[in-house]
Short mmCIF file of C-alpha atoms and ligand atoms in Angstrom, two decimals:
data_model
loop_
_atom_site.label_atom_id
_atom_site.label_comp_id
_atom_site.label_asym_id
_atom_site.label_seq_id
_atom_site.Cartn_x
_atom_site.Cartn_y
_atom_site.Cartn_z
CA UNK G 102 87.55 88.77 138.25
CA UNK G 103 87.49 90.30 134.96
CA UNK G 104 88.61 87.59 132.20
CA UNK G 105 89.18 88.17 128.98
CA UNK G 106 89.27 85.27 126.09
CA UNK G 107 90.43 85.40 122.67
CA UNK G 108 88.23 82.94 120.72
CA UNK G 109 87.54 80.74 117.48
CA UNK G 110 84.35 78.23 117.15
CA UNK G 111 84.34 74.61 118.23
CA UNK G 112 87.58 74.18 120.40
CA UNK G 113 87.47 77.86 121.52
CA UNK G 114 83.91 77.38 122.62
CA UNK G 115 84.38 74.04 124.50
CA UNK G 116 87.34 75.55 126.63
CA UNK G 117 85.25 78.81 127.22
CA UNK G 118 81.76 76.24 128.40
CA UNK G 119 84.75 74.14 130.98
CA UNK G 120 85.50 77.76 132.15
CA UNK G 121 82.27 78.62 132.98
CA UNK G 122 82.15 75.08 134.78
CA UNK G 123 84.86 76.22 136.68
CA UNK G 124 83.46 78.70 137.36
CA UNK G 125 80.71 77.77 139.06
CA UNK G 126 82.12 74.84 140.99
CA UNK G 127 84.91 77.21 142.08
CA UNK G 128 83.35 80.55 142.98
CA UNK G 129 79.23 79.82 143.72
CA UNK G 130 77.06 82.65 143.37
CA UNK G 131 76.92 84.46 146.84
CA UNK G 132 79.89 83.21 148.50
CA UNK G 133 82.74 85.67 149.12
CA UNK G 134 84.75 85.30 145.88
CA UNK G 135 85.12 87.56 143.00
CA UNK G 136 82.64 86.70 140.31
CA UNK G 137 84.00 85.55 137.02
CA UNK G 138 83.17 88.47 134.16
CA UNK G 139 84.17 86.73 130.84
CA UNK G 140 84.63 88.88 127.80
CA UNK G 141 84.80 86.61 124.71
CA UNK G 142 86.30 87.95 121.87
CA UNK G 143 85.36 86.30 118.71
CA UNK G 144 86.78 85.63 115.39
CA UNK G 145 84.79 86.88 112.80
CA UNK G 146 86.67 86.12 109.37
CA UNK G 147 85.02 82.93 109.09
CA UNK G 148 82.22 85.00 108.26
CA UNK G 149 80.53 84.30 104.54
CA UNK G 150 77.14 85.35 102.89
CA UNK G 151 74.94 82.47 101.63
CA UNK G 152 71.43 82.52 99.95
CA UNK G 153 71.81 86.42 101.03
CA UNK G 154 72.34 85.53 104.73
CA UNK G 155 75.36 87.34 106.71
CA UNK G 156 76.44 83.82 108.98
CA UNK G 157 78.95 83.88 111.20
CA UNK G 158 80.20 80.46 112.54
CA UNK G 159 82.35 81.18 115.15
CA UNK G 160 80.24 83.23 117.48
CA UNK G 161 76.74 80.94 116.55
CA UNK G 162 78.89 78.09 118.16
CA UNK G 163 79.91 80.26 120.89
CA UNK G 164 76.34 81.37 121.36
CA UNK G 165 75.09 78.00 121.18
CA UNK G 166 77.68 76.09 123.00
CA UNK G 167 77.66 78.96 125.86
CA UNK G 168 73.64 78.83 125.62
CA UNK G 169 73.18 75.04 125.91
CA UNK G 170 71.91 74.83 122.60
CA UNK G 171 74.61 73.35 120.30
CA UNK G 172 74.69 69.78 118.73
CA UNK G 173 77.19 68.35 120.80
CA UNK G 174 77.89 65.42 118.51
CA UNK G 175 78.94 67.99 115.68
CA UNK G 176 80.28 70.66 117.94
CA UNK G 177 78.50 73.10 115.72
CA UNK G 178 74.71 74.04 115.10
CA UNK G 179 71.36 73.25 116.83
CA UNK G 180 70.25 70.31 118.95
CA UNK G 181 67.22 68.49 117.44
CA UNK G 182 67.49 70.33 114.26
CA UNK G 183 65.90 70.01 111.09
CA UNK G 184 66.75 70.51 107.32
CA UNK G 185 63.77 71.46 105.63
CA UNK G 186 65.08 74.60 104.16
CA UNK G 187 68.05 73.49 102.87
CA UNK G 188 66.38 70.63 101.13
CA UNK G 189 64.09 72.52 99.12
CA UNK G 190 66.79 75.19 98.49
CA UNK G 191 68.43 71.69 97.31
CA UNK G 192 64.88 71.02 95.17
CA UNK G 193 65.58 74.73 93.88
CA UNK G 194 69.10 73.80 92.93
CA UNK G 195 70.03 76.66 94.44
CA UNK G 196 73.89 77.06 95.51
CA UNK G 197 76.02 76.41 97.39
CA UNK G 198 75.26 73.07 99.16
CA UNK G 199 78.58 71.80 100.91
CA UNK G 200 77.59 74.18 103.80
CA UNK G 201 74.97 72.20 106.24
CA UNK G 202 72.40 74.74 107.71
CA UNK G 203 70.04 73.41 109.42
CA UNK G 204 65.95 75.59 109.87
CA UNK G 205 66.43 76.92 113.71
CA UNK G 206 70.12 78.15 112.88
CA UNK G 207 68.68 79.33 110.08
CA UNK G 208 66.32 81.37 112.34
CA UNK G 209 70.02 83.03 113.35
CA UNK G 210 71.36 83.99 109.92
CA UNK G 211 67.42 85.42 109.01
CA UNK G 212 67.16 87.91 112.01
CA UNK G 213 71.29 88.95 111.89
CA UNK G 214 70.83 89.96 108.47
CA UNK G 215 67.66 91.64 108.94
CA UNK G 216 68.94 93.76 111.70
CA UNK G 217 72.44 94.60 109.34
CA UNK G 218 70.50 95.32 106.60
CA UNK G 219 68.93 98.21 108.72
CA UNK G 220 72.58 99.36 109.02
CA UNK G 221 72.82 98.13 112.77
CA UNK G 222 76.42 97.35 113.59
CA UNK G 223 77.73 93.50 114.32
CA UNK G 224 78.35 94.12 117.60
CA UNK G 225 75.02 95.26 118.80
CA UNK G 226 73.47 92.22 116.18
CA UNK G 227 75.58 89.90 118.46
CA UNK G 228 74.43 91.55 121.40
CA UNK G 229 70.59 90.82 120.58
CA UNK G 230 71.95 87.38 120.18
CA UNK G 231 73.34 86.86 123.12
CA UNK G 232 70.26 88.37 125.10
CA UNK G 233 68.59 85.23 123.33
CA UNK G 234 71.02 83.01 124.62
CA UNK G 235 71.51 83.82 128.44
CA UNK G 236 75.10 85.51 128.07
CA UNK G 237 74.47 88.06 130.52
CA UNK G 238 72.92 85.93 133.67
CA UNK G 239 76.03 83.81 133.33
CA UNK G 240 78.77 86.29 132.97
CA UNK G 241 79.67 86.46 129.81
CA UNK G 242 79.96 89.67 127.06
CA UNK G 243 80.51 87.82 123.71
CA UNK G 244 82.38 90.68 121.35
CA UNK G 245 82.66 90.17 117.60
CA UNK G 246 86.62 91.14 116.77
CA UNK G 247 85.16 93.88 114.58
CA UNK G 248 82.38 95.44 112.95
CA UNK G 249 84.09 95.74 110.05
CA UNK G 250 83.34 92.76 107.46
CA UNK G 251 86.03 90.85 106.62
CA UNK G 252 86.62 86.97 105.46
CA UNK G 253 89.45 84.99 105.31
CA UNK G 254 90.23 83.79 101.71
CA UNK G 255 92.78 80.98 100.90
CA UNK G 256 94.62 81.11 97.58
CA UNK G 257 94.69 77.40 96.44
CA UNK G 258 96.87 76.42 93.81
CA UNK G 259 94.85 73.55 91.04
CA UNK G 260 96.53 72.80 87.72
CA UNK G 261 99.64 75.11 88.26
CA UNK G 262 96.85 78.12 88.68
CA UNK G 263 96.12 80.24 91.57
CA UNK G 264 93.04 81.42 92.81
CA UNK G 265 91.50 82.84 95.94
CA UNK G 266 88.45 80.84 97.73
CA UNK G 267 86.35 81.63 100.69
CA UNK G 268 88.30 79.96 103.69
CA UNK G 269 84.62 77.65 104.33
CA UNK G 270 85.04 77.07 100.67
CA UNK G 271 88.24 75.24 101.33
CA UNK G 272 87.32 73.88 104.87
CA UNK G 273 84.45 72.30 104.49
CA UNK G 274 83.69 71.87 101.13
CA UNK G 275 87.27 70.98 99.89
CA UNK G 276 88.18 69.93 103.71
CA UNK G 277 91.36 71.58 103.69
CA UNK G 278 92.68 69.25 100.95
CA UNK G 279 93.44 71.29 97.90
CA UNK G 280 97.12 72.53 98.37
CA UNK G 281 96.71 76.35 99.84
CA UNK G 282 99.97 78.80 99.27
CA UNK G 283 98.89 81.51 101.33
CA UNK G 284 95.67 82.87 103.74
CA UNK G 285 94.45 86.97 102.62
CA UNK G 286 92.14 87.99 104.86
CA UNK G 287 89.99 91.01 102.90
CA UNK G 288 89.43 93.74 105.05
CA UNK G 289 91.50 93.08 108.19
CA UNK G 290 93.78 95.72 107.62
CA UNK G 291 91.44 98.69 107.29
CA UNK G 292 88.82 97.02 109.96
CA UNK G 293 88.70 98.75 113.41
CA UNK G 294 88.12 96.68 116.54
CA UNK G 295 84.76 96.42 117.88
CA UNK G 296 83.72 98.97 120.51
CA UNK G 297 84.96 97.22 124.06
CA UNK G 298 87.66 94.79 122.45
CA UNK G 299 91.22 96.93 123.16
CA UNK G 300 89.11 97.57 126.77
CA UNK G 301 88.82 94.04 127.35
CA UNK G 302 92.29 93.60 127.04
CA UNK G 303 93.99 96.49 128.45
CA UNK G 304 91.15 95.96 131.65
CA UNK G 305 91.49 92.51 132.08
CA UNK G 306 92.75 90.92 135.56
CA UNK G 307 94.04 87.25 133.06
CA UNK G 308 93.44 86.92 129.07
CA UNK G 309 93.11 83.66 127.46
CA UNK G 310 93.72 82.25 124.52
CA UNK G 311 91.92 78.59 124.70
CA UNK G 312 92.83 75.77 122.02
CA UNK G 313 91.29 77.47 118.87
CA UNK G 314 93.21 77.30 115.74
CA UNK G 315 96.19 79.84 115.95
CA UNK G 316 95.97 80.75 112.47
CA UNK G 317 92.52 81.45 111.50
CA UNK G 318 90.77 81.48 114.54
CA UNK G 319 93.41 83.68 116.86
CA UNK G 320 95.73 84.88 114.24
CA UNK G 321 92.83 86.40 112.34
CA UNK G 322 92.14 88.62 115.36
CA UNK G 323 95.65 89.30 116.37
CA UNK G 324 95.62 90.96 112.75
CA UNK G 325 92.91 93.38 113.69
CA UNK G 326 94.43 96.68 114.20
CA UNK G 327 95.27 97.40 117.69
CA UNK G 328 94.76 93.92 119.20
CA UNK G 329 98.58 92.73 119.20
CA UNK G 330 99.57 96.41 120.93
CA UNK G 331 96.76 95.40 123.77
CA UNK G 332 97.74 92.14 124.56
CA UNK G 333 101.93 93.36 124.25
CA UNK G 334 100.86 96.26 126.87
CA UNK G 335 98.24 95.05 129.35
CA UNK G 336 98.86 94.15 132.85
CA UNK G 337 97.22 91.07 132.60
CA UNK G 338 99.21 87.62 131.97
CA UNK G 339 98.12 86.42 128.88
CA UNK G 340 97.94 82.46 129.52
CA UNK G 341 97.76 80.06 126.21
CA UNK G 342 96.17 76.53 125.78
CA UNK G 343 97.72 74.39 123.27
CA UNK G 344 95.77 72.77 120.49
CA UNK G 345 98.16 70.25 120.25
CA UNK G 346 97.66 67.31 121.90
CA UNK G 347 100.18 64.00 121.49
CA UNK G 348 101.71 66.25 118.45
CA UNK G 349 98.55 66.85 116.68
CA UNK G 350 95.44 68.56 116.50
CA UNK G 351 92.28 67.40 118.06
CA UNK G 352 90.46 67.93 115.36
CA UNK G 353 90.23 70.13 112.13
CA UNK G 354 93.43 70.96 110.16
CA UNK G 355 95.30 73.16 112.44
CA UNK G 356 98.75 71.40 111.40
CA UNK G 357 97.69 72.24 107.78
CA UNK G 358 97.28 75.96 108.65
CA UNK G 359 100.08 75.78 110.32
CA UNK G 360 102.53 74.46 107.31
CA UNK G 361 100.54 76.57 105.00
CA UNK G 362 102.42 79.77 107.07
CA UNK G 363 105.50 77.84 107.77
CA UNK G 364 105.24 77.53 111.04
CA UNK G 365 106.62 74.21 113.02
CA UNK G 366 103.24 71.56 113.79
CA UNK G 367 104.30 71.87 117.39
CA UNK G 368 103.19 73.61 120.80
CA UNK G 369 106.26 75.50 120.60
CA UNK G 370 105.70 76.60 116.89
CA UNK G 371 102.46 77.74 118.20
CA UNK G 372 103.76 79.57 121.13
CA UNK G 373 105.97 81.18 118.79
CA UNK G 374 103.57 82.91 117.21
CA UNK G 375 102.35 84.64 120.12
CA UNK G 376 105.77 84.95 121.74
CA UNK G 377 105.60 88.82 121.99
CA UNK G 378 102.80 88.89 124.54
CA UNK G 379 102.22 85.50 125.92
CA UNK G 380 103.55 84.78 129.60
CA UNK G 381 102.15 81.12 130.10
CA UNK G 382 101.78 78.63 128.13
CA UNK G 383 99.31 74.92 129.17
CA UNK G 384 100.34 72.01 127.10
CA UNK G 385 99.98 68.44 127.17
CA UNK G 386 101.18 66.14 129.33
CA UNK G 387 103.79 64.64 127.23
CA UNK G 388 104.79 67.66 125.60
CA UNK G 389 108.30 68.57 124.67
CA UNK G 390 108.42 72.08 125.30
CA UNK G 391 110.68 74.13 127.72
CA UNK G 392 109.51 76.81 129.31
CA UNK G 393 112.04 80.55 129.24
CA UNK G 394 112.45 83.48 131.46
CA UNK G 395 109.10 85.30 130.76
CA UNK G 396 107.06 81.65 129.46
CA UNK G 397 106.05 79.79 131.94
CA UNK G 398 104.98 76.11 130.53
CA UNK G 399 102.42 74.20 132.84
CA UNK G 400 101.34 70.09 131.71
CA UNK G 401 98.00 68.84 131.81
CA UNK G 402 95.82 65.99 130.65
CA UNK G 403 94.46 68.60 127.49
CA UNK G 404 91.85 66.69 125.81
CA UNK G 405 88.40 67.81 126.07
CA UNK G 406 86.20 64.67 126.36
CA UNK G 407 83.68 65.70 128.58
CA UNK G 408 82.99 69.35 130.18
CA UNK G 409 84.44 68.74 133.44
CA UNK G 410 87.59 67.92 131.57
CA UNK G 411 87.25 71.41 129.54
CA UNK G 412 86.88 72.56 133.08
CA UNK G 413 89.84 71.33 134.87
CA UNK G 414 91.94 72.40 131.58
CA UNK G 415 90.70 76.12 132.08
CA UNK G 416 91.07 75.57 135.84
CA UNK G 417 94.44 75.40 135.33
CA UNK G 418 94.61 77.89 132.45
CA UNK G 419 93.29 80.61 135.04
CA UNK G 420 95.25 79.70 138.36
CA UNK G 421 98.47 80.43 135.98
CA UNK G 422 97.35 83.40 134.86
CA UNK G 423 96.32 84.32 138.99
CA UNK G 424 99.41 83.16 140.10
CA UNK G 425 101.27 84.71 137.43
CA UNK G 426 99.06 88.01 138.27
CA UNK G 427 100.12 87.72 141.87
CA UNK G 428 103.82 87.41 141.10
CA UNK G 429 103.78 90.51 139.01
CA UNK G 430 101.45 92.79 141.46
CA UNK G 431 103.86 95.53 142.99
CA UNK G 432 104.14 93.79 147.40
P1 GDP B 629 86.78 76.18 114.82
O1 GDP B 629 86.72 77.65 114.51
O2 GDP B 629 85.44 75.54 114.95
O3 GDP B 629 87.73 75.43 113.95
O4 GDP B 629 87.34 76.08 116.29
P2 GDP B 629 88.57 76.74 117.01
O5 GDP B 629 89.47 77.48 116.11
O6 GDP B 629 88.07 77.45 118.22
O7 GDP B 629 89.30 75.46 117.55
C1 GDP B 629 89.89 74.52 116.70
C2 GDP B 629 91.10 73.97 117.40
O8 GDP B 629 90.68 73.42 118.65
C3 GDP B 629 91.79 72.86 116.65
O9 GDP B 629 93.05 73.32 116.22
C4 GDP B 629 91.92 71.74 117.67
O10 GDP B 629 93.23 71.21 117.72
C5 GDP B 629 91.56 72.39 118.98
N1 GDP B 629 90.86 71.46 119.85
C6 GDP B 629 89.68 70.87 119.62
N2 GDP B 629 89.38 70.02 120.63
C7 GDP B 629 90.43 70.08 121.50
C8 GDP B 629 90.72 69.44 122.74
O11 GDP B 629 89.99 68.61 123.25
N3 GDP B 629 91.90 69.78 123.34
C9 GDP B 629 92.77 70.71 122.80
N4 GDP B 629 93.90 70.98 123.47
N5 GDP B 629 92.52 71.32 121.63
C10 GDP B 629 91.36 71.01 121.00
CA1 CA B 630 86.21 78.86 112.75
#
């Protein structure tokens, strides 16, 4: 069963870790069902360069929270880490220090931008990654979006002025706070997708797209050439997961993203922006939403408080998009 998931950092890795669950409660190695092949797509425009280090936070917590090695507390970075680095960078007064890296992640952002410095592409960087992570033995190809750098700026407005900041700059340092007009993301529009993204798509039996943020998490890679035309012309259903839950996000500042585009802070705003391709659409339980001819809206409990929780969300998530699938096949 060749899945195919669409993915941010912290809420997009949590859904993707239930799947896996799934997964394996559903379909045990050796017995007669189709084995789940996961292709994670992941957004890379959250990508910055700091102390001369390429990091890229979205896939590190999807490496890390795939690999059983993520803080689970923060829902980013190492277990059991340590700061000695950044405290004597600190000492140094060396800049910036509103973004927490701790000495094994580190270890990460050392080797990645060793290996891109000798002009080897993102992809196969991530790919080395994932080798030291256990991607492979449990299903999973994690995909950058694109090879091609890009970051997502935000142009703030201070004091009447505008001016463009790094989208970390305004999410963690300035926790989404200081009043943003618009999100540019540099790059995106001459970037090419990564070799096996538009594949994954068109190939794929069901695509996901879990709870990440739909504007820069998903809507970053939606804007990478090609992506939107896959997901309007594959086969597969593509299934959504709302990352609204009693009206709001779950965490982060999704609903400020959301305003920031003008887009309505509900499910159905959300679904909205995808409404071109997607086919079914998971909310929560209390959720206003009708479904349409061509959306099919499914309820359930959608907060992720433990992993079997994640699991039965994506449970449900991929017996849509397999019933959906079914519906569609020619009898
Ligand atoms: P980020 O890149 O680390 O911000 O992570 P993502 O973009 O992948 O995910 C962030 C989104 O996940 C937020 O908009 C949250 O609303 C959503 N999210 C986080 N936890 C949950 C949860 O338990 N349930 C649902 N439905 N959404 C969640
Ligand atoms: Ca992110």
């Amino acid at each position: 069963m060749r899945i195919t998931a669409l993915a941010g950092g912290v809420g997009g890795a949590r859904f993707l870790r239930g799947l896996l669950h799934h997964a394996r409660q559903s379909y045990p190695l050796g017995s007669d069902h189709d084995q789940l092949d996961l292709t994670v797509i992941g957004n890379t425009g959250d990508d910055i360069t700091l102390f001369g280090l390429r990091v890229c936070p979205d896939i590190d917590t999807l490496l890390y929270t795939l690999g059983g090695g993520i803080h689970e507390g923060q829902g980013w970075g190492r277990a059991d880490e340590s700061h000695h680095l950044a405290a004597e960078l600190a000492a140094l007064g060396a800049e910036p220090q509103w973004f927490t890296l701790g000495d094994k992640d580190f270890a990460t952002h050392v080797y990645r931008s060793q290996l891109l410095g000798r002009g080897m592409p993102l992809s196969a960087v991530v790919e080395r990654l994932s080798a030291r992570w256990g991607l492979a033995e449990l299903g999973v190809t994690l995909l950058p979006m694109t090879d091609t750098p890009v970051e997502t700026h935000v142009v703030v407005e201070e004091q009447g002025e505008q001016r463009a900041i790094h989208f970390q700059e305004w999410w963690v340092r300035h926790r989404a706070e200081l009043p943003a007009d618009r999100f540019v993301v540099a790059g995106l529009d001459r970037a090419t997708a990564a070799p096996g993204v538009l594949d994954a798509i068109r190939g794929a039996d069901v695509v996901i797209l879990p709870p990440s943020n739909p504007v820069v998490s998903i809507g970053i890679i939606l804007g990478v050439p090609g992506v939107r035309d896959a997901l309007r012309g594959t086969r597969a259903p593509v299934i959504g997961v709302s990352p609204l839950v009693g009206g709001r996000p779950v965490r982060g500042h999704a609903d400020v993203c959301l305003r920031t585009i003008g887009v309505e802070e509900t499910s159905a705003g959300v679904a909205g922006l995808y409404a071109d391709f997607l086919d079914g659409w998971l909310v929560d339980e209390d959720d206003p939403i009708e479904g349409r001819p061509g959306l099919e809206v499914v309820r359930r409990p959608l907060l992720m408080s433990s992993v079997e929780a994640a699991a039965d969300m994506a449970g449900a998530a991929l017996e849509l998009g397999l019933r959906l699938r079914a519906e569609r096949a020619p009898a």
